[in-house]
Tab-separated table of C-alpha atoms in Angstrom:
chain	number	residue	atom	x	y	z
A	9	MET	CA	-15.455	9.511	42.164
A	10	PRO	CA	-13.660	12.489	40.515
A	11	ARG	CA	-10.316	11.120	41.758
A	12	PHE	CA	-11.156	7.709	40.268
A	13	ARG	CA	-12.041	9.301	36.929
A	14	LEU	CA	-8.802	11.282	36.967
A	15	SER	CA	-6.773	8.127	37.622
A	16	TYR	CA	-8.660	6.289	34.885
A	17	CYS	CA	-8.025	9.060	32.347
A	18	ARG	CA	-4.380	9.205	33.359
A	19	GLY	CA	-4.064	5.443	32.867
A	20	VAL	CA	-5.620	5.641	29.408
A	21	LEU	CA	-3.282	8.511	28.518
A	22	TYR	CA	-0.221	6.531	29.638
A	23	LEU	CA	-1.430	3.537	27.633
A	24	VAL	CA	-1.839	5.623	24.476
A	25	ILE	CA	1.594	7.199	24.942
A	26	GLY	CA	3.137	3.774	25.540
A	27	LEU	CA	1.573	2.345	22.386
A	28	ALA	CA	2.753	5.369	20.405
A	29	VAL	CA	6.325	4.900	21.663
A	30	VAL	CA	6.288	1.179	20.810
A	31	GLU	CA	4.918	1.926	17.342
A	32	LEU	CA	7.554	4.607	16.780
A	33	LEU	CA	10.353	2.262	17.864
A	34	PHE	CA	9.055	-0.468	15.562
A	35	LEU	CA	8.807	1.963	12.650
A	36	ASN	CA	12.351	3.224	13.233
A	37	PHE	CA	13.635	-0.350	13.411
A	38	LEU	CA	11.879	-1.182	10.139
A	39	ILE	CA	13.350	1.883	8.423
A	40	LEU	CA	16.877	1.120	9.673
A	41	TYR	CA	16.594	-2.535	8.661
A	42	THR	CA	15.390	-1.601	5.172
A	43	TYR	CA	18.156	0.981	4.824
A	44	ALA	CA	20.840	-1.537	5.864
A	45	TRP	CA	19.433	-4.151	3.485
A	46	VAL	CA	19.321	-1.757	0.523
A	47	ARG	CA	22.736	-0.315	1.363
A	48	GLN	CA	24.278	-3.776	1.384
A	49	ASP	CA	22.893	-4.509	-2.076
A	50	ILE	CA	23.848	-1.101	-3.464
A	51	SER	CA	27.367	-1.293	-1.999
A	52	ALA	CA	27.906	-4.648	-3.676
A	53	VAL	CA	26.772	-3.192	-6.987
A	54	PHE	CA	29.075	-0.175	-6.896
A	55	SER	CA	32.069	-1.989	-5.415
A	56	ASP	CA	32.874	-3.337	-8.874
A	57	SER	CA	35.427	-0.885	-10.243
A	58	ASP	CA	35.745	-2.469	-13.680
A	59	PRO	CA	35.195	0.446	-16.121
A	60	ASP	CA	34.080	-1.959	-18.853
A	61	VAL	CA	31.065	-3.074	-16.815
A	62	SER	CA	28.013	-0.865	-17.315
A	63	LEU	CA	25.794	0.301	-14.473
A	64	MET	CA	22.952	-1.887	-15.741
A	65	ASP	CA	25.184	-4.959	-15.729
A	66	ARG	CA	26.214	-4.156	-12.162
A	67	LEU	CA	22.606	-3.767	-11.076
A	68	LEU	CA	21.693	-7.072	-12.685
A	69	LYS	CA	24.200	-8.767	-10.403
A	70	SER	CA	21.956	-7.843	-7.470
A	71	PRO	CA	19.326	-10.536	-6.701
A	72	THR	CA	17.020	-7.848	-5.311
A	73	PHE	CA	17.189	-5.774	-8.480
A	74	ARG	CA	16.723	-8.853	-10.669
A	75	ASN	CA	13.625	-9.818	-8.680
A	76	LEU	CA	12.223	-6.306	-9.032
A	77	VAL	CA	12.794	-6.354	-12.783
A	78	TYR	CA	11.209	-9.792	-13.054
A	79	GLU	CA	8.126	-8.716	-11.102
A	80	GLY	CA	7.877	-5.585	-13.223
A	81	LYS	CA	8.128	-7.457	-16.508
A	82	SER	CA	5.583	-9.995	-15.250
A	83	GLY	CA	2.920	-7.324	-15.027
A	84	GLY	CA	4.023	-5.065	-12.208
A	85	PHE	CA	5.128	-2.186	-14.453
A	86	LEU	CA	1.951	-2.420	-16.531
A	87	SER	CA	-0.238	-2.495	-13.425
A	88	LEU	CA	1.615	0.505	-11.994
A	89	LEU	CA	1.127	2.406	-15.247
A	90	GLN	CA	-2.580	1.566	-15.408
A	91	GLU	CA	-3.212	2.555	-11.800
A	92	THR	CA	-1.284	5.841	-11.975
A	93	LEU	CA	-0.551	7.640	-15.244
A	94	GLU	CA	-3.427	6.127	-17.208
A	95	ARG	CA	-5.889	7.429	-14.614
A	96	VAL	CA	-4.728	11.040	-14.920
A	97	TYR	CA	-6.227	13.302	-17.570
A	98	ILE	CA	-6.128	17.004	-18.435
A	99	VAL	CA	-9.261	19.104	-18.872
A	100	SER	CA	-9.090	22.236	-21.020
A	101	ASN	CA	-12.343	24.168	-20.975
A	102	PRO	CA	-13.302	25.696	-24.347
A	103	GLN	CA	-13.239	29.488	-24.245
A	104	ASP	CA	-14.195	32.315	-26.530
A	105	SER	CA	-10.965	33.769	-27.886
A	106	SER	CA	-11.962	37.386	-27.358
A	107	ALA	CA	-13.052	36.764	-23.767
A	108	GLU	CA	-9.885	34.789	-23.147
A	109	THR	CA	-7.720	37.608	-24.462
A	110	SER	CA	-9.456	40.320	-22.498
A	111	ALA	CA	-9.749	38.461	-19.194
A	112	PHE	CA	-6.531	36.440	-19.023
A	113	ASN	CA	-4.264	38.019	-21.633
A	114	GLY	CA	-4.410	34.955	-23.857
A	115	ARG	CA	-3.399	32.507	-21.134
A	116	LYS	CA	-5.377	29.271	-21.024
A	117	ILE	CA	-5.595	27.242	-17.821
A	118	SER	CA	-6.029	23.468	-17.870
A	119	PHE	CA	-6.877	21.220	-14.938
A	120	LEU	CA	-5.786	17.749	-13.904
A	121	GLY	CA	-8.403	15.082	-13.275
A	122	LEU	CA	-8.363	11.523	-11.959
A	123	ASP	CA	-10.345	8.527	-13.179
A	124	VAL	CA	-11.878	7.114	-9.977
A	125	SER	CA	-13.644	4.127	-11.548
A	126	SER	CA	-12.595	0.716	-10.274
A	127	SER	CA	-10.567	-0.435	-13.282
A	128	GLY	CA	-10.416	2.596	-15.555
A	129	GLU	CA	-13.892	2.132	-17.033
A	130	SER	CA	-14.564	5.883	-17.226
A	131	ALA	CA	-11.458	6.742	-19.241
A	132	TYR	CA	-11.997	3.686	-21.442
A	133	LEU	CA	-15.542	4.718	-22.340
A	134	HIS	CA	-14.573	8.367	-22.735
A	135	ARG	CA	-11.993	7.459	-25.372
A	136	ARG	CA	-14.494	5.254	-27.181
A	137	ILE	CA	-17.249	7.874	-27.146
A	138	VAL	CA	-14.913	10.571	-28.461
A	139	ALA	CA	-13.747	8.209	-31.212
A	140	ARG	CA	-17.341	7.611	-32.343
A	141	GLY	CA	-17.970	11.341	-32.673
A	142	ARG	CA	-21.277	12.152	-34.360
A	143	ALA	CA	-22.266	8.481	-34.381
A	144	PHE	CA	-22.693	8.889	-30.630
A	145	THR	CA	-23.793	12.504	-30.238
A	146	ASP	CA	-26.471	12.291	-32.951
A	147	LYS	CA	-28.173	9.265	-31.388
A	148	TYR	CA	-27.614	9.148	-27.639
A	149	ARG	CA	-28.300	11.524	-24.778
A	150	ASN	CA	-25.468	12.361	-22.377
A	151	ILE	CA	-27.012	10.484	-19.467
A	152	ILE	CA	-25.510	7.801	-17.251
A	153	ILE	CA	-27.716	5.602	-15.083
A	154	ASP	CA	-25.735	4.032	-12.246
A	155	ILE	CA	-27.557	1.171	-10.519
A	156	GLY	CA	-25.788	0.280	-7.291
A	157	ALA	CA	-24.038	3.642	-7.136
A	158	ASN	CA	-22.648	3.177	-3.613
A	159	ASP	CA	-21.127	6.458	-2.324
A	160	GLY	CA	-20.882	7.977	-5.803
A	161	LEU	CA	-17.104	8.319	-5.594
A	162	MET	CA	-14.993	5.285	-4.737
A	163	SER	CA	-14.839	2.954	-7.760
A	164	SER	CA	-17.747	4.904	-9.245
A	165	ASN	CA	-18.636	4.511	-12.910
A	166	SER	CA	-20.637	7.753	-12.882
A	167	PHE	CA	-18.516	10.246	-10.907
A	168	ASN	CA	-16.207	11.288	-13.746
A	169	PHE	CA	-19.045	11.602	-16.243
A	170	ILE	CA	-20.847	13.899	-13.817
A	171	GLN	CA	-17.641	15.934	-13.575
A	172	TRP	CA	-17.651	16.124	-17.375
A	173	GLY	CA	-21.154	17.608	-17.369
A	174	TRP	CA	-23.347	14.561	-17.989
A	175	ASN	CA	-26.789	14.160	-16.490
A	176	ALA	CA	-27.102	11.170	-14.186
A	177	ILE	CA	-29.448	9.036	-12.135
A	178	LEU	CA	-27.807	7.214	-9.238
A	179	VAL	CA	-29.744	4.349	-7.656
A	180	GLU	CA	-28.626	3.075	-4.254
A	181	PRO	CA	-30.691	1.151	-1.648
A	182	GLN	CA	-28.487	2.156	1.309
A	183	LEU	CA	-29.575	5.603	2.439
A	184	SER	CA	-26.317	6.323	4.286
A	185	LEU	CA	-24.310	5.719	1.111
A	186	LEU	CA	-26.697	7.821	-0.949
A	187	GLN	CA	-26.219	10.697	1.496
A	188	LEU	CA	-22.459	10.318	1.040
A	189	ALA	CA	-22.969	10.399	-2.721
A	190	LYS	CA	-24.905	13.642	-2.392
A	191	ARG	CA	-22.035	15.261	-0.495
A	192	ASN	CA	-19.431	13.857	-2.877
A	193	LEU	CA	-21.230	15.179	-5.950
A	194	GLU	CA	-22.513	18.573	-4.774
A	195	ARG	CA	-19.447	20.460	-5.939
A	196	TYR	CA	-19.464	18.898	-9.402
A	197	THR	CA	-23.164	19.049	-10.222
A	198	ASP	CA	-24.158	22.138	-12.229
A	199	PRO	CA	-21.188	24.014	-10.695
A	200	TYR	CA	-22.199	27.417	-12.121
A	201	ASN	CA	-25.917	27.067	-11.335
A	202	GLU	CA	-26.846	27.254	-15.013
A	203	LYS	CA	-29.646	24.664	-14.729
A	204	ARG	CA	-28.015	22.668	-17.526
A	205	GLN	CA	-27.198	19.537	-15.566
A	206	ARG	CA	-29.383	17.219	-13.509
A	207	VAL	CA	-28.162	14.552	-11.125
A	208	ILE	CA	-30.950	12.571	-9.480
A	209	LEU	CA	-30.293	10.398	-6.423
A	210	VAL	CA	-32.775	7.572	-5.893
A	211	ASN	CA	-32.984	5.590	-2.660
A	212	ALA	CA	-34.414	2.358	-4.039
A	213	MET	CA	-33.739	-0.996	-5.649
A	214	LEU	CA	-34.663	-2.066	-9.147
A	215	GLY	CA	-36.366	-5.421	-9.221
A	216	ALA	CA	-39.101	-7.652	-10.554
A	217	LYS	CA	-41.959	-5.795	-8.852
A	218	ASP	CA	-42.984	-2.440	-7.451
A	219	GLY	CA	-43.399	-2.056	-3.714
A	220	MET	CA	-41.228	-2.495	-0.632
A	221	GLU	CA	-38.596	-5.202	-0.257
A	222	ASP	CA	-36.354	-6.395	2.554
A	223	PHE	CA	-32.726	-5.341	2.337
A	224	VAL	CA	-29.953	-6.764	4.517
A	225	LEU	CA	-27.561	-4.150	5.921
A	226	MET	CA	-24.239	-5.819	6.692
A	227	SER	CA	-21.391	-4.370	8.743
A	228	ASP	CA	-19.463	-4.164	5.476
A	229	ASP	CA	-21.401	-1.920	3.078
A	230	MET	CA	-20.081	-3.864	0.101
A	231	GLU	CA	-21.716	-7.051	1.422
A	232	SER	CA	-25.184	-5.549	1.936
A	233	HIS	CA	-27.751	-7.079	-0.377
A	234	ARG	CA	-31.377	-7.757	-1.174
A	235	PHE	CA	-32.939	-10.233	1.263
A	236	ASN	CA	-33.126	-13.754	-0.136
A	237	PRO	CA	-35.715	-15.927	1.650
A	238	ASP	CA	-33.944	-19.065	0.407
A	239	GLU	CA	-30.893	-18.265	2.533
A	240	GLU	CA	-30.588	-19.482	6.094
A	241	PHE	CA	-32.007	-16.854	8.431
A	242	SER	CA	-29.119	-17.565	10.798
A	243	ASN	CA	-26.832	-15.919	8.235
A	244	PHE	CA	-28.414	-12.571	9.088
A	245	ARG	CA	-28.088	-12.669	12.870
A	246	GLY	CA	-26.638	-9.451	14.183
A	247	GLN	CA	-27.447	-7.692	10.921
A	248	LEU	CA	-30.216	-5.217	10.211
A	249	ILE	CA	-33.005	-5.953	7.742
A	250	VAL	CA	-34.773	-2.825	6.493
A	251	LYS	CA	-37.558	-2.067	4.043
A	252	VAL	CA	-36.442	-0.374	0.825
A	253	PRO	CA	-38.578	0.854	-2.099
A	254	SER	CA	-38.419	-1.445	-5.115
A	255	LEU	CA	-39.174	-0.303	-8.665
A	256	THR	CA	-39.445	-2.150	-11.935
A	257	VAL	CA	-37.489	-0.639	-14.803
A	258	VAL	CA	-40.731	0.398	-16.520
A	259	THR	CA	-41.891	2.318	-13.438
A	260	PHE	CA	-38.445	3.785	-12.843
A	261	ALA	CA	-38.011	4.947	-16.452
A	262	LYS	CA	-41.456	6.531	-16.520
A	263	LYS	CA	-40.980	8.262	-13.177
A	264	TYR	CA	-37.630	9.800	-14.135
A	265	SER	CA	-38.345	10.360	-17.856
A	266	VAL	CA	-35.538	8.137	-19.097
A	267	PRO	CA	-35.107	8.418	-22.887
A	268	THR	CA	-34.991	5.335	-25.083
A	269	ASN	CA	-31.417	5.975	-26.179
A	270	PHE	CA	-29.020	7.265	-23.543
A	271	GLY	CA	-25.278	7.109	-23.025
A	272	ILE	CA	-24.358	4.583	-20.338
A	273	LEU	CA	-26.128	2.017	-18.178
A	274	SER	CA	-24.059	0.688	-15.273
A	275	ILE	CA	-25.473	-2.305	-13.381
A	276	ASP	CA	-23.969	-3.433	-10.076
A	277	ALA	CA	-26.840	-5.267	-8.390
A	278	GLU	CA	-25.396	-8.476	-7.042
A	279	GLY	CA	-27.789	-11.356	-7.486
A	280	VAL	CA	-30.366	-9.599	-9.668
A	281	GLY	CA	-28.237	-7.780	-12.225
A	282	ASP	CA	-29.367	-10.159	-14.965
A	283	VAL	CA	-33.035	-9.522	-14.158
A	284	ILE	CA	-32.501	-5.763	-14.321
A	285	LEU	CA	-30.522	-6.004	-17.560
A	286	HIS	CA	-33.313	-7.966	-19.253
A	287	GLN	CA	-35.926	-5.476	-18.077
A	288	TRP	CA	-34.055	-2.586	-19.675
A	289	LEU	CA	-33.476	-4.228	-23.038
A	290	ASP	CA	-36.786	-6.097	-23.234
A	291	GLY	CA	-38.447	-2.774	-22.456
A	292	GLY	CA	-36.976	-1.279	-25.629
A	293	PHE	CA	-34.247	0.860	-24.059
A	294	ARG	CA	-30.954	0.981	-25.920
A	295	PRO	CA	-28.109	2.657	-24.022
A	296	ALA	CA	-24.975	3.157	-26.096
A	297	TYR	CA	-22.834	1.340	-23.526
A	298	ILE	CA	-23.621	-1.127	-20.790
A	299	LEU	CA	-21.334	-1.872	-17.849
A	300	TYR	CA	-22.565	-5.158	-16.445
A	301	GLU	CA	-21.247	-6.763	-13.263
A	302	GLN	CA	-22.113	-10.445	-13.410
A	303	LEU	CA	-21.102	-11.269	-9.825
A	304	HIS	CA	-23.639	-13.561	-8.055
A	305	ASN	CA	-26.198	-13.334	-10.869
A	306	LYS	CA	-28.025	-16.568	-11.688
A	307	GLU	CA	-27.747	-16.280	-15.457
A	308	PRO	CA	-24.401	-17.644	-16.759
A	309	ILE	CA	-22.343	-15.037	-18.571
A	310	SER	CA	-22.359	-17.198	-21.716
A	311	VAL	CA	-26.155	-16.972	-21.819
A	312	THR	CA	-25.985	-13.229	-21.161
A	313	ALA	CA	-23.519	-12.837	-24.038
A	314	GLU	CA	-25.910	-14.551	-26.462
A	315	TYR	CA	-28.774	-12.417	-25.200
A	316	MET	CA	-26.773	-9.216	-25.672
A	317	THR	CA	-25.909	-10.188	-29.246
A	318	SER	CA	-29.578	-10.811	-29.985
A	319	LYS	CA	-30.337	-7.283	-28.754
A	320	GLY	CA	-27.775	-5.664	-31.029
A	321	TYR	CA	-24.830	-5.369	-28.652
A	322	LYS	CA	-21.172	-6.106	-29.232
A	323	PHE	CA	-18.906	-7.249	-26.417
A	324	LEU	CA	-15.929	-4.892	-26.090
A	325	THR	CA	-13.881	-6.022	-23.107
A	326	THR	CA	-13.825	-6.889	-19.423
A	327	LEU	CA	-12.436	-4.369	-16.943
A	328	GLY	CA	-12.339	-5.565	-13.365
A	329	TRP	CA	-15.722	-7.165	-12.662
A	330	ASN	CA	-17.446	-5.278	-15.472
A	331	TYR	CA	-18.376	-6.702	-18.861
A	332	ILE	CA	-18.620	-3.805	-21.305
A	333	TYR	CA	-21.014	-3.867	-24.262
A	334	GLU	CA	-21.563	-1.385	-27.098
A	335	HIS	CA	-24.799	-0.888	-29.007
A	336	GLN	CA	-24.322	-1.616	-32.702
A	337	ASP	CA	-27.649	-1.293	-34.480
A	338	LEU	CA	-29.671	1.671	-33.254
A	339	PRO	CA	-33.363	1.612	-34.277
A	340	ASP	CA	-34.716	4.541	-36.292
A	341	GLU	CA	-37.328	5.649	-33.802
A	342	GLY	CA	-35.123	8.563	-32.731
A	343	LEU	CA	-34.689	9.971	-29.270
A	344	ASN	CA	-37.225	10.290	-26.537
A	345	GLN	CA	-36.665	13.897	-25.511
A	346	GLN	CA	-38.692	13.792	-22.292
A	347	GLY	CA	-36.801	14.881	-19.205
A	348	PHE	CA	-33.213	16.122	-18.933
A	349	ASP	CA	-33.728	19.337	-20.853
A	350	SER	CA	-30.647	20.186	-22.863
């Protein structure tokens, strides 16, 4: 038996080495082919010795270069800009001048940051909030409520705001993802242990009733969803159906002391996002900004748009899957100061 195991392990090792060699050969071939292809185009460009022909004119003679320019002008350059430079920001922490002089001899250190939201929603809202100035800070609490928070990092609408010191409540029905969110956010939540920031992680769903509801765990986390009895049960074969706590918005808001007017509400609850949205606004809550993913919701977006207008919201734009709304007419009842001590 030991000899058999040794032979088996040796066979597996040879197989892995063989696959690695094949992959390396293929990669080298691909690199050499690309190099030869580019070299041929570049050589043709620089073979023109006419001094009256500019470098740009020579490059434009190359079909490859022309195609690259065309793709760039057709949106490629803009997309590249949006997904790279526009996601990078610089953070400069305010410091007392005397402390700065004594501790660091007048040198101020700034830090680079990266907008991790799916389509730049965080940077977009940050710019808008800063532009509103006192109109925002005098009326809304720095709280973001992220419904369908996933792992709290990838394509997250709340991660950057937590980095920037906001309080947050993240709601996610998949416990494994919520545990990932906890690890992803630990370093950025109240980093100096000053008790000034609260980030609450809630393993639950928001829905039409309080209690326990079935939730379908798919092999792809992004496809997991609330159980729908109208669907064919055969669709769920091989998947796991678990019980998850369900809370109405009224119960949720009371339990976690959510103020009437807070900064951002992000809703990514495929299939019931419209129900949750109505519960928040019909319940009298008025977040300054709402990020609403309409995917798979029953209510048509045209109906949602009319509803949002009736509740005092202005449509700003669409980024990725998110429709972004801004509150326009804040009631005079002031702020509910319960919870999230400043």
